[in-house]
GROMACS .gro file of C-alpha atoms in nm:
model
  245
    1MET     CA    1  -0.571   4.075  -1.700
    2THR     CA    2  -0.363   3.940  -1.412
    3GLN     CA    3   0.012   3.974  -1.455
    4ASN     CA    4   0.213   3.659  -1.395
    5ARG     CA    5   0.421   3.671  -1.076
    6THR     CA    6   0.697   3.457  -1.221
    7ASP     CA    7   0.873   3.419  -1.553
    8ILE     CA    8   0.955   3.053  -1.610
    9SER     CA    9   1.233   3.138  -1.854
   10GLN     CA   10   1.420   3.321  -1.579
   11LEU     CA   11   1.374   3.085  -1.285
   12THR     CA   12   1.669   2.863  -1.361
   13LEU     CA   13   1.890   3.161  -1.442
   14ASP     CA   14   1.834   3.365  -1.127
   15PHE     CA   15   1.959   3.100  -0.884
   16PRO     CA   16   2.320   3.004  -0.828
   17HIS     CA   17   2.360   2.628  -0.814
   18ARG     CA   18   2.628   2.451  -0.614
   19PRO     CA   19   2.736   2.114  -0.751
   20SER     CA   20   2.626   1.825  -0.535
   21LEU     CA   21   2.917   1.596  -0.625
   22GLY     CA   22   2.719   1.337  -0.818
   23ARG     CA   23   2.371   1.433  -0.696
   24GLU     CA   24   2.121   1.692  -0.818
   25ASP     CA   25   2.217   2.056  -0.788
   26PHE     CA   26   2.136   2.236  -0.466
   27MET     CA   27   1.963   2.573  -0.511
   28VAL     CA   28   2.122   2.842  -0.297
   29ALA     CA   29   1.894   3.114  -0.159
   30PRO     CA   30   1.875   3.342   0.145
   31CYS     CA   31   1.682   3.077   0.339
   32ASN     CA   32   1.965   2.822   0.316
   33ARG     CA   33   2.279   3.024   0.240
   34GLU     CA   34   2.417   3.004   0.595
   35ALA     CA   35   2.383   2.625   0.599
   36VAL     CA   36   2.552   2.596   0.259
   37SER     CA   37   2.834   2.817   0.388
   38LEU     CA   38   2.892   2.583   0.683
   39ILE     CA   39   2.933   2.287   0.451
   40ASP     CA   40   3.155   2.479   0.211
   41ASN     CA   41   3.380   2.594   0.495
   42TRP     CA   42   3.471   2.245   0.617
   43PRO     CA   43   3.734   2.161   0.741
   44ASP     CA   44   3.770   2.519   0.868
   45TRP     CA   45   3.470   2.494   1.098
   46PRO     CA   46   3.447   2.719   1.405
   47TYR     CA   47   3.408   2.408   1.622
   48PHE     CA   48   3.453   2.033   1.582
   49ALA     CA   49   3.076   1.992   1.534
   50VAL     CA   50   2.799   2.194   1.367
   51CYS     CA   51   2.424   2.149   1.336
   52ILE     CA   52   2.199   2.221   1.039
   53TYR     CA   53   1.833   2.233   1.131
   54GLY     CA   54   1.507   2.301   0.954
   55PRO     CA   55   1.172   2.151   0.852
   56GLU     CA   56   1.119   1.821   0.676
   57GLY     CA   57   1.227   1.821   0.313
   58CYS     CA   58   1.427   2.144   0.333
   59GLY     CA   59   1.751   1.992   0.205
   60LYS     CA   60   1.937   1.894   0.524
   61THR     CA   61   2.013   1.543   0.401
   62HIS     CA   62   2.111   1.675   0.059
   63LEU     CA   63   2.368   1.908   0.218
   64ALA     CA   64   2.488   1.628   0.444
   65ASN     CA   65   2.558   1.420   0.132
   66VAL     CA   66   2.755   1.711  -0.009
   67PHE     CA   67   2.954   1.715   0.316
   68ALA     CA   68   3.010   1.338   0.312
   69ASN     CA   69   3.133   1.344  -0.046
   70LYS     CA   70   3.355   1.642   0.024
   71VAL     CA   71   3.520   1.461   0.316
   72ALA     CA   72   3.579   1.157   0.097
   73ASN     CA   73   3.729   1.364  -0.183
   74LEU     CA   74   3.951   1.586   0.030
   75THR     CA   75   4.085   1.317   0.262
   76ASN     CA   76   4.110   1.020   0.023
   77TYR     CA   77   3.861   0.844   0.248
   78PRO     CA   78   3.783   0.510   0.079
   79TYR     CA   79   3.405   0.555   0.101
   80LYS     CA   80   3.146   0.815   0.190
   81ILE     CA   81   3.122   0.878   0.563
   82PRO     CA   82   2.824   0.714   0.732
   83PHE     CA   83   2.494   0.860   0.839
   84ILE     CA   84   2.363   0.738   1.174
   85LYS     CA   85   2.037   0.823   1.348
   86ALA     CA   86   2.085   0.976   1.691
   87ALA     CA   87   1.860   0.708   1.842
   88ALA     CA   88   2.100   0.437   1.719
   89ILE     CA   89   2.392   0.566   1.927
   90SER     CA   90   2.463   0.352   2.232
   91LEU     CA   91   2.734   0.317   2.492
   92GLU     CA   92   2.837  -0.004   2.317
   93ASN     CA   93   2.907   0.148   1.974
   94ILE     CA   94   3.056   0.493   2.038
   95ARG     CA   95   3.418   0.375   2.043
   96SER     CA   96   3.381   0.166   1.730
   97LEU     CA   97   3.211   0.455   1.550
   98PHE     CA   98   3.501   0.688   1.621
   99ASP     CA   99   3.769   0.429   1.544
  100ALA     CA  100   3.611   0.358   1.206
  101HIS     CA  101   3.498   0.709   1.110
  102ASN     CA  102   3.679   1.033   1.191
  103CYS     CA  103   3.380   1.223   1.052
  104LEU     CA  104   3.015   1.141   1.113
  105VAL     CA  105   2.669   1.263   1.017
  106ILE     CA  106   2.416   1.224   1.299
  107GLU     CA  107   2.054   1.254   1.182
  108GLU     CA  108   1.729   1.316   1.369
  109LEU     CA  109   1.882   1.483   1.672
  110GLN     CA  110   1.612   1.488   1.942
  111ALA     CA  111   1.562   1.434   2.314
  112ASP     CA  112   1.429   1.078   2.284
  113ILE     CA  113   1.771   0.914   2.251
  114ASN     CA  114   2.040   0.765   2.475
  115GLN     CA  115   2.163   1.101   2.601
  116GLU     CA  116   2.451   0.956   2.800
  117ALA     CA  117   2.581   0.779   2.490
  118LEU     CA  118   2.558   1.097   2.282
  119PHE     CA  119   2.737   1.288   2.559
  120HIS     CA  120   3.030   1.045   2.551
  121LEU     CA  121   3.038   1.037   2.172
  122TYR     CA  122   3.046   1.417   2.167
  123ASN     CA  123   3.341   1.423   2.408
  124LEU     CA  124   3.524   1.154   2.213
  125TYR     CA  125   3.504   1.339   1.881
  126ARG     CA  126   3.587   1.671   2.044
  127ASP     CA  127   3.885   1.546   2.242
  128GLU     CA  128   4.036   1.312   1.985
  129GLY     CA  129   3.998   1.522   1.674
  130GLY     CA  130   3.688   1.422   1.481
  131ASN     CA  131   3.403   1.614   1.315
  132ILE     CA  132   3.028   1.569   1.352
  133LEU     CA  133   2.752   1.716   1.139
  134PHE     CA  134   2.423   1.707   1.329
  135LEU     CA  135   2.088   1.726   1.148
  136SER     CA  136   1.771   1.823   1.331
  137GLU     CA  137   1.430   1.978   1.281
  138GLN     CA  138   1.498   2.231   1.556
  139ALA     CA  139   1.794   2.410   1.706
  140PRO     CA  140   1.984   2.206   1.969
  141ALA     CA  141   1.916   2.480   2.225
  142ARG     CA  142   1.542   2.411   2.183
  143ILE     CA  143   1.569   2.035   2.229
  144ASN     CA  144   1.470   1.926   2.579
  145PHE     CA  145   1.784   1.737   2.674
  146THR     CA  146   1.741   1.623   3.033
  147LEU     CA  147   2.110   1.542   3.084
  148PRO     CA  148   2.257   1.879   3.194
  149ASP     CA  149   2.610   1.807   3.067
  150LEU     CA  150   2.480   1.713   2.723
  151ARG     CA  151   2.252   2.015   2.713
  152SER     CA  152   2.536   2.254   2.795
  153ARG     CA  153   2.758   2.101   2.528
  154MET     CA  154   2.495   2.100   2.255
  155ASN     CA  155   2.413   2.464   2.332
  156ILE     CA  156   2.759   2.571   2.213
  157VAL     CA  157   2.748   2.382   1.883
  158PRO     CA  158   2.737   2.635   1.594
  159THR     CA  159   2.410   2.611   1.404
  160ALA     CA  160   2.258   2.715   1.074
  161GLU     CA  161   1.884   2.716   1.009
  162ILE     CA  162   1.722   2.634   0.677
  163LYS     CA  163   1.401   2.834   0.669
  164GLU     CA  164   1.091   2.770   0.463
  165PRO     CA  165   1.128   2.896   0.103
  166ASP     CA  166   1.025   3.242  -0.017
  167ASP     CA  167   0.835   3.290  -0.345
  168GLU     CA  168   1.148   3.298  -0.557
  169LEU     CA  169   1.298   2.978  -0.423
  170LEU     CA  170   0.963   2.798  -0.409
  171SER     CA  171   0.902   2.888  -0.775
  172ALA     CA  172   1.242   2.755  -0.876
  173LEU     CA  173   1.190   2.441  -0.668
  174LEU     CA  174   0.852   2.371  -0.827
  175VAL     CA  175   0.997   2.413  -1.175
  176LYS     CA  176   1.280   2.176  -1.091
  177LEU     CA  177   1.048   1.916  -0.938
  178PHE     CA  178   0.828   1.923  -1.250
  179THR     CA  179   1.130   1.912  -1.480
  180ASP     CA  180   1.261   1.606  -1.295
  181ARG     CA  181   0.937   1.437  -1.403
  182GLN     CA  182   0.975   1.553  -1.765
  183ILE     CA  183   0.697   1.810  -1.719
  184THR     CA  184   0.735   2.169  -1.840
  185PRO     CA  185   0.509   2.379  -1.617
  186SER     CA  186   0.346   2.694  -1.746
  187PRO     CA  187   0.386   3.027  -1.564
  188GLU     CA  188   0.012   3.013  -1.487
  189LEU     CA  189   0.053   2.675  -1.316
  190ILE     CA  190   0.344   2.793  -1.100
  191ASN     CA  191   0.161   3.110  -1.002
  192TYR     CA  192  -0.153   2.916  -0.916
  193LEU     CA  193   0.043   2.684  -0.689
  194LEU     CA  194   0.226   2.973  -0.522
  195ASN     CA  195  -0.107   3.136  -0.440
  196ASN     CA  196  -0.281   2.823  -0.313
  197MET     CA  197  -0.037   2.569  -0.170
  198ARG     CA  198   0.115   2.533   0.173
  199ARG     CA  199   0.451   2.700   0.171
  200SER     CA  200   0.703   2.430   0.251
  201PHE     CA  201   0.964   2.219   0.077
  202ALA     CA  202   0.792   1.897   0.180
  203TYR     CA  203   0.451   2.009   0.053
  204ALA     CA  204   0.600   2.121  -0.280
  205ARG     CA  205   0.730   1.768  -0.336
  206LYS     CA  206   0.396   1.616  -0.237
  207VAL     CA  207   0.188   1.839  -0.462
  208VAL     CA  208   0.409   1.788  -0.768
  209ALA     CA  209   0.395   1.412  -0.717
  210GLU     CA  210   0.016   1.425  -0.680
  211ILE     CA  211  -0.022   1.639  -0.992
  212ASP     CA  212   0.191   1.395  -1.190
  213THR     CA  213  -0.011   1.099  -1.060
  214ILE     CA  214  -0.344   1.259  -1.155
  215SER     CA  215  -0.211   1.368  -1.494
  216LEU     CA  216  -0.097   1.015  -1.577
  217ALA     CA  217  -0.423   0.862  -1.452
  218ARG     CA  218  -0.632   1.106  -1.658
  219LYS     CA  219  -0.392   1.085  -1.955
  220ARG     CA  220  -0.405   1.463  -1.971
  221ALA     CA  221  -0.145   1.735  -1.979
  222VAL     CA  222  -0.072   1.912  -1.652
  223THR     CA  223  -0.299   2.215  -1.609
  224THR     CA  224  -0.418   2.440  -1.327
  225SER     CA  225  -0.738   2.233  -1.305
  226ILE     CA  226  -0.533   1.923  -1.232
  227ALA     CA  227  -0.330   2.124  -0.980
  228LYS     CA  228  -0.655   2.226  -0.811
  229GLU     CA  229  -0.761   1.862  -0.792
  230ALA     CA  230  -0.422   1.764  -0.647
  231LEU     CA  231  -0.440   2.031  -0.379
  232ALA     CA  232  -0.789   1.918  -0.283
  233ALA     CA  233  -0.676   1.555  -0.265
  234LEU     CA  234  -0.382   1.642  -0.039
  235ASP     CA  235  -0.604   1.852   0.186
  236ASN     CA  236  -0.857   1.570   0.212
  237ASN     CA  237  -0.581   1.324   0.303
  238THR     CA  238  -0.461   1.560   0.576
  239GLN     CA  239  -0.813   1.589   0.718
  240ARG     CA  240  -0.847   1.211   0.724
  241ASP     CA  241  -0.516   1.180   0.907
  242LEU     CA  242  -0.629   1.430   1.167
  243PHE     CA  243  -0.946   1.241   1.248
  244SER     CA  244  -0.831   0.883   1.204
  245ASP     CA  245  -0.783   0.655   1.501
   0.00000   0.00000   0.00000
């Protein structure tokens, strides 16, 4: 008989949770601990700006919301600081952004932006006493900034990577995602998914959603057979995307 790899009764006990100030709890694990520490250490950051990077769905935006709420609570800011996509920064709006918001979250940091505008915004926040939290899928040093002055500045921004989850965190995440949908997964279901799914935060969310959809359509309880069907459906969708026009 195969021994279960996980014990569902222990999953929610083994992980420390940090309150998300009005949002769902954020599970702290080795793969994200450094990023959580950066957020917890504000305003005592090592530099005026920091960058949290990692794959889609890993929790960057969740942590950024924790940061935004923390700024609002600690500084009596009248509302949560804004999130702005890097591509939306222009030479026309950098001054107004700083004048209105001493702290800023800049999402989707990448090379395909107005690099001159980001360069000037960076200097403005650095020189006049603001803070920026950058979010990206890769480290700033790996982004192909063609403006040398911007590249050199982004290379010195302290960073923290959120890596893909290990078995322990992925198990806890799956349990939480099912619980959010009022589903109590069995240990067998979690172990089956761990052994057969793609190992990423984003895929975990997709597969739980697909399992729930199939379960509701079939009017059946969630089982490993439904999980197998969900995995096959997601794989087929991926294949279609690869070969579609």
